[in-house]
Coordinates of C-alpha atoms in Angstrom, one line a residue:
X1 CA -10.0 47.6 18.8
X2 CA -13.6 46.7 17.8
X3 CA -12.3 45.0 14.6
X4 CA -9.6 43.1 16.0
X5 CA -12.8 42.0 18.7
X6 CA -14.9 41.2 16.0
X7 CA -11.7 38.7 13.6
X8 CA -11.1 36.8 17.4
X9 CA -14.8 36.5 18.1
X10 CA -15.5 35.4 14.7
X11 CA -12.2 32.8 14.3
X12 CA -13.7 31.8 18.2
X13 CA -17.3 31.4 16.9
X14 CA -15.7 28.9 13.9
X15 CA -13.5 26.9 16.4
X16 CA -16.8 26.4 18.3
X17 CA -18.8 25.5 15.6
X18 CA -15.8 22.9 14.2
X19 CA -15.5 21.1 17.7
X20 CA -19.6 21.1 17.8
X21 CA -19.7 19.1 14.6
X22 CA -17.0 16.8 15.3
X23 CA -18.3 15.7 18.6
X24 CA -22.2 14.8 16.9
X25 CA -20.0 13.0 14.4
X26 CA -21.0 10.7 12.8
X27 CA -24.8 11.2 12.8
X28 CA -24.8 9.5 9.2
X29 CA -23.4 6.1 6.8
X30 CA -20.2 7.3 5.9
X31 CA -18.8 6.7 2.6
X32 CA -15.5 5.0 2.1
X33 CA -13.8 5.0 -1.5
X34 CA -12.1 2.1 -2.9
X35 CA -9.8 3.3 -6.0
X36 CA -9.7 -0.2 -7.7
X37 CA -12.5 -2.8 -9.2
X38 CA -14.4 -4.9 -6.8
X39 CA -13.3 -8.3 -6.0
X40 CA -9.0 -6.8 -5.8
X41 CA -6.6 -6.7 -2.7
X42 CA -7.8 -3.0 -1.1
X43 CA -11.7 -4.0 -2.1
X44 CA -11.5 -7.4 -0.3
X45 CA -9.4 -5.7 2.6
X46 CA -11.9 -2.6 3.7
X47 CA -15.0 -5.1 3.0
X48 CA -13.5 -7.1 6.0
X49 CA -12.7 -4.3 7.9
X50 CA -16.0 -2.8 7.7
X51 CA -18.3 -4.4 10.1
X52 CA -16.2 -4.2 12.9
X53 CA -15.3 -0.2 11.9
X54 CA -19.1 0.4 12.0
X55 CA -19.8 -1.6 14.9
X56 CA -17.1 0.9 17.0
X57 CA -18.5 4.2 14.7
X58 CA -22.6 3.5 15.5
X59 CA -22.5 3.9 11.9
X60 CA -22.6 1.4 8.4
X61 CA -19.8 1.8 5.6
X62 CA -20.7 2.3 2.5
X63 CA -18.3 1.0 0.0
X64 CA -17.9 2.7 -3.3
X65 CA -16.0 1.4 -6.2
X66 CA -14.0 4.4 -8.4
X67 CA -11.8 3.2 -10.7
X68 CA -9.0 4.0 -13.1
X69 CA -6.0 6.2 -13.7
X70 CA -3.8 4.4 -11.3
X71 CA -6.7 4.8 -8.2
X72 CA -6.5 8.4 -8.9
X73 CA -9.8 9.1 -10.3
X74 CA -11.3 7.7 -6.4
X75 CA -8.9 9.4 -4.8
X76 CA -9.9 12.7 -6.5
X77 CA -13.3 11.9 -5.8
X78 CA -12.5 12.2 -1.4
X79 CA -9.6 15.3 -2.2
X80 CA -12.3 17.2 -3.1
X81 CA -14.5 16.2 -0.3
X82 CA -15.4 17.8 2.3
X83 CA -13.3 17.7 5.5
X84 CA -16.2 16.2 8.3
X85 CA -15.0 12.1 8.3
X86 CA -17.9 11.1 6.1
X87 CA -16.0 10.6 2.9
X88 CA -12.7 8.6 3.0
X89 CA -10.3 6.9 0.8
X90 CA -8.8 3.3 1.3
X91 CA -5.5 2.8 -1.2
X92 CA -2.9 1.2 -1.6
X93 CA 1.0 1.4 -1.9
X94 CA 0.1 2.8 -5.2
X95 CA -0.5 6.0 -3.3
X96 CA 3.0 6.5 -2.9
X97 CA 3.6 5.9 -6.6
X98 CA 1.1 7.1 -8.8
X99 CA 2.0 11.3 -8.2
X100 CA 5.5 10.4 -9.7
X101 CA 4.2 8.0 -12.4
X102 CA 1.3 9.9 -13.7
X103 CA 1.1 13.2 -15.7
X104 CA -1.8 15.6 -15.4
X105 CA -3.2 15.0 -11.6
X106 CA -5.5 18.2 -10.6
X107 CA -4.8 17.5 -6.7
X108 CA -1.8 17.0 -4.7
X109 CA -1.5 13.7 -2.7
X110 CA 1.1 14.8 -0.2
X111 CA -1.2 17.2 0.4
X112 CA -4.5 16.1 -0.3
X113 CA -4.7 13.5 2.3
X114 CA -4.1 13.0 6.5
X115 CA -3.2 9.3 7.4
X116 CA -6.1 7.9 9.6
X117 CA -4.4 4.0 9.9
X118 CA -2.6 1.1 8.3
X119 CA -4.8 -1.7 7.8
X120 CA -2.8 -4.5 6.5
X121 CA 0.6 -5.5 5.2
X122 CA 1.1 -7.8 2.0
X123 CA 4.4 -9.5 1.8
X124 CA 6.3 -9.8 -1.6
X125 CA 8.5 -12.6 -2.1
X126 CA 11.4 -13.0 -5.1
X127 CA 11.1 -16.5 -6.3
X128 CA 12.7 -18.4 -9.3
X129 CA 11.9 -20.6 -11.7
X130 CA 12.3 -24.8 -10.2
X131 CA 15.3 -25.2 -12.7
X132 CA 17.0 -21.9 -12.1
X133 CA 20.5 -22.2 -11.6
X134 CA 20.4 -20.4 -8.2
X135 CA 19.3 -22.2 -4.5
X136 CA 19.7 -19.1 -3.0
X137 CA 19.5 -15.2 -2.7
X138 CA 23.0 -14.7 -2.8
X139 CA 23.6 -17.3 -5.9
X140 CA 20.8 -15.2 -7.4
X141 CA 23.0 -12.2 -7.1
X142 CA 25.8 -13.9 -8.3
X143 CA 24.1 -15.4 -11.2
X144 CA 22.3 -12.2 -12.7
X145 CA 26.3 -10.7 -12.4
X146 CA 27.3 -13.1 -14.6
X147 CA 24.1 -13.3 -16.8
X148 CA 22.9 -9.4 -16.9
X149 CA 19.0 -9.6 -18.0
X150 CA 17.6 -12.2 -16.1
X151 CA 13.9 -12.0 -16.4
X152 CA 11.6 -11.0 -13.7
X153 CA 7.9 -10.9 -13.8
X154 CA 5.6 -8.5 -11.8
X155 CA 1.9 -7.8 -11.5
X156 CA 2.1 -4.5 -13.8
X157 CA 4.6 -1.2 -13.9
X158 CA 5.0 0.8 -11.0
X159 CA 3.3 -2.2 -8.5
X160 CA 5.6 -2.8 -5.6
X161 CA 7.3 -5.8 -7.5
X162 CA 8.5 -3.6 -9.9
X163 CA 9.7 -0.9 -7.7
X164 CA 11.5 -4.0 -5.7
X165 CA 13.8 -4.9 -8.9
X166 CA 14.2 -1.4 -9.7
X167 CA 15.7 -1.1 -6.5
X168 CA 17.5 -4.9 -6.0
X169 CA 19.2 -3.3 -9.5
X170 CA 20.5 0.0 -7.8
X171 CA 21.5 -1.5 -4.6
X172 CA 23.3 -4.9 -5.8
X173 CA 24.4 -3.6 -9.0
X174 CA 22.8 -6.4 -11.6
X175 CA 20.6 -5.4 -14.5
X176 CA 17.4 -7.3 -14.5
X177 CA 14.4 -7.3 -17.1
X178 CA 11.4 -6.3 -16.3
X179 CA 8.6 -8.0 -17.5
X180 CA 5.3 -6.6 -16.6
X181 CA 1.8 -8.7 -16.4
X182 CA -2.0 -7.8 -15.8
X183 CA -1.8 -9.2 -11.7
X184 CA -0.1 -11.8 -9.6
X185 CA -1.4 -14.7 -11.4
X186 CA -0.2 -13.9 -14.2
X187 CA 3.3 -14.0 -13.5
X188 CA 2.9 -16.7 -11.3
X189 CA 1.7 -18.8 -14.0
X190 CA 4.5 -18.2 -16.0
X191 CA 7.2 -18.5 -14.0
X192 CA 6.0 -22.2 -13.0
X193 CA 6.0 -22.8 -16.7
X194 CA 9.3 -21.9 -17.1
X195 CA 8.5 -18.7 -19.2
X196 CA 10.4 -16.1 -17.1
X197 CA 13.4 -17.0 -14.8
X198 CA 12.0 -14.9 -11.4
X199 CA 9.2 -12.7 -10.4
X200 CA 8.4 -10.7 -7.4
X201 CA 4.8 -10.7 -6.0
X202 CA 2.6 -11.4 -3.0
X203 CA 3.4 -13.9 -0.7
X204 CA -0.4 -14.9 -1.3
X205 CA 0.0 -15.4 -4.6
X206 CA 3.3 -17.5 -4.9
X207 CA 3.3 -19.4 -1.4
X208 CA 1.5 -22.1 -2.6
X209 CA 3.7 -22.6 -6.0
X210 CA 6.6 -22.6 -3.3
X211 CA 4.8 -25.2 -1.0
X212 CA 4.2 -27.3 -3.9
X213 CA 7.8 -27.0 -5.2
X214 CA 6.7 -25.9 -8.5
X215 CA 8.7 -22.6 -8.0
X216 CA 11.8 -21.8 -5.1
X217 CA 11.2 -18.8 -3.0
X218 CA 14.8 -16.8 -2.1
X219 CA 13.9 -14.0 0.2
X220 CA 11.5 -11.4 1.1
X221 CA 11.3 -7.5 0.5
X222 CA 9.9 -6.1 3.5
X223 CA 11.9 -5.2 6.2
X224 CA 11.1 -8.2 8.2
X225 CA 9.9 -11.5 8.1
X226 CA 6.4 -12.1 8.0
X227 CA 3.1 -14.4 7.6
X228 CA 3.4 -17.6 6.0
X229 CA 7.0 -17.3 4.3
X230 CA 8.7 -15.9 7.1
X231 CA 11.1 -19.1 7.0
X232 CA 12.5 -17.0 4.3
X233 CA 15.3 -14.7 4.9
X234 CA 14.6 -11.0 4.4
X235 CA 16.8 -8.8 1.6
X236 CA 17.7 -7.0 4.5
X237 CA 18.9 -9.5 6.2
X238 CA 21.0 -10.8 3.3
X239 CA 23.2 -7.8 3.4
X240 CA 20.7 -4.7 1.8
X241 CA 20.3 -3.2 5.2
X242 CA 17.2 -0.7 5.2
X243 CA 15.7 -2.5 2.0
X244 CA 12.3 -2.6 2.8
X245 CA 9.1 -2.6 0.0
X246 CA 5.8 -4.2 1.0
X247 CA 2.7 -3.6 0.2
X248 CA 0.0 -2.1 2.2
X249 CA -3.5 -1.3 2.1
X250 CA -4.9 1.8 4.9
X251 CA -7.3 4.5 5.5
X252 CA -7.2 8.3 4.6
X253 CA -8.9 11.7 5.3
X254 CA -9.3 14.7 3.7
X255 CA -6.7 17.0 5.2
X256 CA -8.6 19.2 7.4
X257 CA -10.7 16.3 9.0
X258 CA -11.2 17.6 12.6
X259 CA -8.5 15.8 15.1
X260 CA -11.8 14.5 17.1
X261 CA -13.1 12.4 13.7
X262 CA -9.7 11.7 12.9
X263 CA -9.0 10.4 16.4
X264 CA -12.4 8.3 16.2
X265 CA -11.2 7.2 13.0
X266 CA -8.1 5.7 14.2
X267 CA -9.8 3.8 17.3
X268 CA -12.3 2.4 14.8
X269 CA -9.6 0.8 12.6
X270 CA -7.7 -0.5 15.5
X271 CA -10.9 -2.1 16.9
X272 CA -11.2 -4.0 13.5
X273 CA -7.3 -4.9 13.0
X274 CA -7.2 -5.6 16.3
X275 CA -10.0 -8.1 16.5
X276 CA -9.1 -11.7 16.3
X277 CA -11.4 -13.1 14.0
X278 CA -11.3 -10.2 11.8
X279 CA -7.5 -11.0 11.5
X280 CA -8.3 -14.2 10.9
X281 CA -9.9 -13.4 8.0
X282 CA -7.5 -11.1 6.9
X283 CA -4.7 -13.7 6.9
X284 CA -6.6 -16.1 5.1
X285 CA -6.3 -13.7 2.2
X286 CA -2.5 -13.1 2.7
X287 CA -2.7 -9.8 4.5
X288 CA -1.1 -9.4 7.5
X289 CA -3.2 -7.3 10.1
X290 CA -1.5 -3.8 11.4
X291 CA -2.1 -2.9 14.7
X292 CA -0.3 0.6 14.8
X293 CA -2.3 4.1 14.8
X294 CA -1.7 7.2 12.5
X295 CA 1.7 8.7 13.5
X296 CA 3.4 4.5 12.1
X297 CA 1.5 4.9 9.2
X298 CA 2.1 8.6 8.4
X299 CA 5.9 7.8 9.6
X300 CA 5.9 5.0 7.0
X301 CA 4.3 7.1 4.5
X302 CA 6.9 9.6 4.6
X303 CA 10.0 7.2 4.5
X304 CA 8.6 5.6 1.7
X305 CA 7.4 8.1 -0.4
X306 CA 11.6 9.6 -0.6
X307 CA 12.5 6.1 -1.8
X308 CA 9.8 5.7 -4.1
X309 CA 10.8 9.3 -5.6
X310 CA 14.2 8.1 -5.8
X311 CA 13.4 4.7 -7.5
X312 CA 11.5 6.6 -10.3
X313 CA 13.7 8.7 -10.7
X314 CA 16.9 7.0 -11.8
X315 CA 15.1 4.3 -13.9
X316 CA 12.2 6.7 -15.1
X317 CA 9.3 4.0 -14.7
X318 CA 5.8 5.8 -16.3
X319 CA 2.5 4.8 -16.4
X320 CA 1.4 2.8 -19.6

């Protein structure tokens, strides 16, 4: 009897402790960790988000760049963090993909990691070449049918372009070649000079090529129409029901973070998504502010990882 007294009063004593800490949080900067190089989509994203996150916290942002390896070698900095909301992650779609793309990970990401928010949402958009054959999505179809290895360009393997062929391949049936570049501009570059026939990548980065008429945008791969092309149809729409790939930026935890921090957390990124001008800002980058909390995002996590699983595994895409 005394020991089964002394395990509750201890387990008590640590619940106690655990709710103390996360109600004087936070008492301190807390660090956020951007997996890619300063100056890219989730950088520029969580640098916008930050004033008005620290502004609902009582507490500044630091921003820390850790690069390489896919955003794994940042994102093993915070797994090994720690648990008490002062050391976060802010990735990309690429979370989703790099755990079935790269070899020799010492952490688990399903695991790893508790969804505090989605920040933004970054459109992709399959255009064509001006002289392509095709005026629309379904000629598109019809045309890489007839012509197997039509040419599409991406911003790099594994990127949400990429994943978006793989998939437009499976589902309509066409074979498609991919060919991989260093970032949107790459591609977009090319595919106005007439070097590749397509390419799928940010709505930022090919809008204005399709506003210019130097390139012909067909349809879009999220599941709904949105920001500046949304005059385009969706691949949904044009008879792919449940096709649905977009790119996204958002905030993590440590698994473990106590539900108070995590809750705090949450309230702090909707405060900055949320906030007009802050949106504002946002769109004039491309992104498309997300005003849902943690069960959308961790909902959204879960229905994408199985199709990005399922993508990698029937056209074995790997890391370079």
């Amino acid at each position: 009897m005394w020991r089964r007294r002394t395990v509750i009063g201890g387990a008590l004593a640590a619940a106690v402790a655990h709710r103390a800490g996360a109600q004087g949080w936070p008492d301190r900067p807390i660090r956020v960790i951007a997996p890619y190089a300063p100056g890219g989509q989730s950088d520029t994203v969580v640098r916008l988000l930050a004033p008005k996150m620290a502004e609902a916290l009582g507490q500044s942002l630091v921003i820390e760049n850790r690069t390489g390896a896919g955003g794994s070698i940042g994102a093993g900095v915070v797994a090994q963090s720690p648990p008490d909301g002062y050391t976060l992650l802010f990735e990309s779609f690429a979370f989703l993909v790099v755990p079935f793309i790269v070899k020799g990970l010492t952490f688990d990401y399903e695991k790893a990691f508790a969804p505090v928010g989605q920040a933004v949402a970054l459109p992709y958009v399959l255009v064509v070449r001006r002289d392509f054959p095709a005026q629309d999505f379904a000629g598109f179809l019809a045309y890489a049918k007839a012509h197997p290895g039509v040419s599409y360009g991406t911003p790099g393997v594994g990127t949400v372009g990429h994943l978006a062929g793989a998939l437009l391949e499976n589902r309509a049936g066409i074979r498609l070649e991919h060919v991989p570049y260093r970032g949107g501009a790459e591609s977009a570059r090319d595919l106005a000079g007439g070097v590749i026939d397509a390419a799928i990548g940010t709505a930022n980065s090919f809008g204005p090529l399709i506003q210019d008429g130097k390139v012909r945008g067909l349809a879009l791969t999220s599941g709904e129409r949105r920001g500046s092309l949304s005059n385009l149809p969706t691949i949904a729409e044009c008879g792919f029901p449940g096709y649905d790939l977009t790119s996204w930026n958002g905030l993590f935890a440590p698994s473990g973070t106590p539900a108070p921090v995590m809750a705090r957390l949450e309230a702090a990124m909707m405060a900055a998504t949320r906030d007009p001008a802050t949106q504002q800002k946002l769109a004039l980058t491309g992104n498309d502010a997300v005003t849902e909390g943690s069960a959308a995002f961790a909902a959204r996590i879960q229905r994408e990882r199985a199709v990005v699983k399922q993508i990698v595994a029937q056209t074995g895409i790997r890391a370079d």
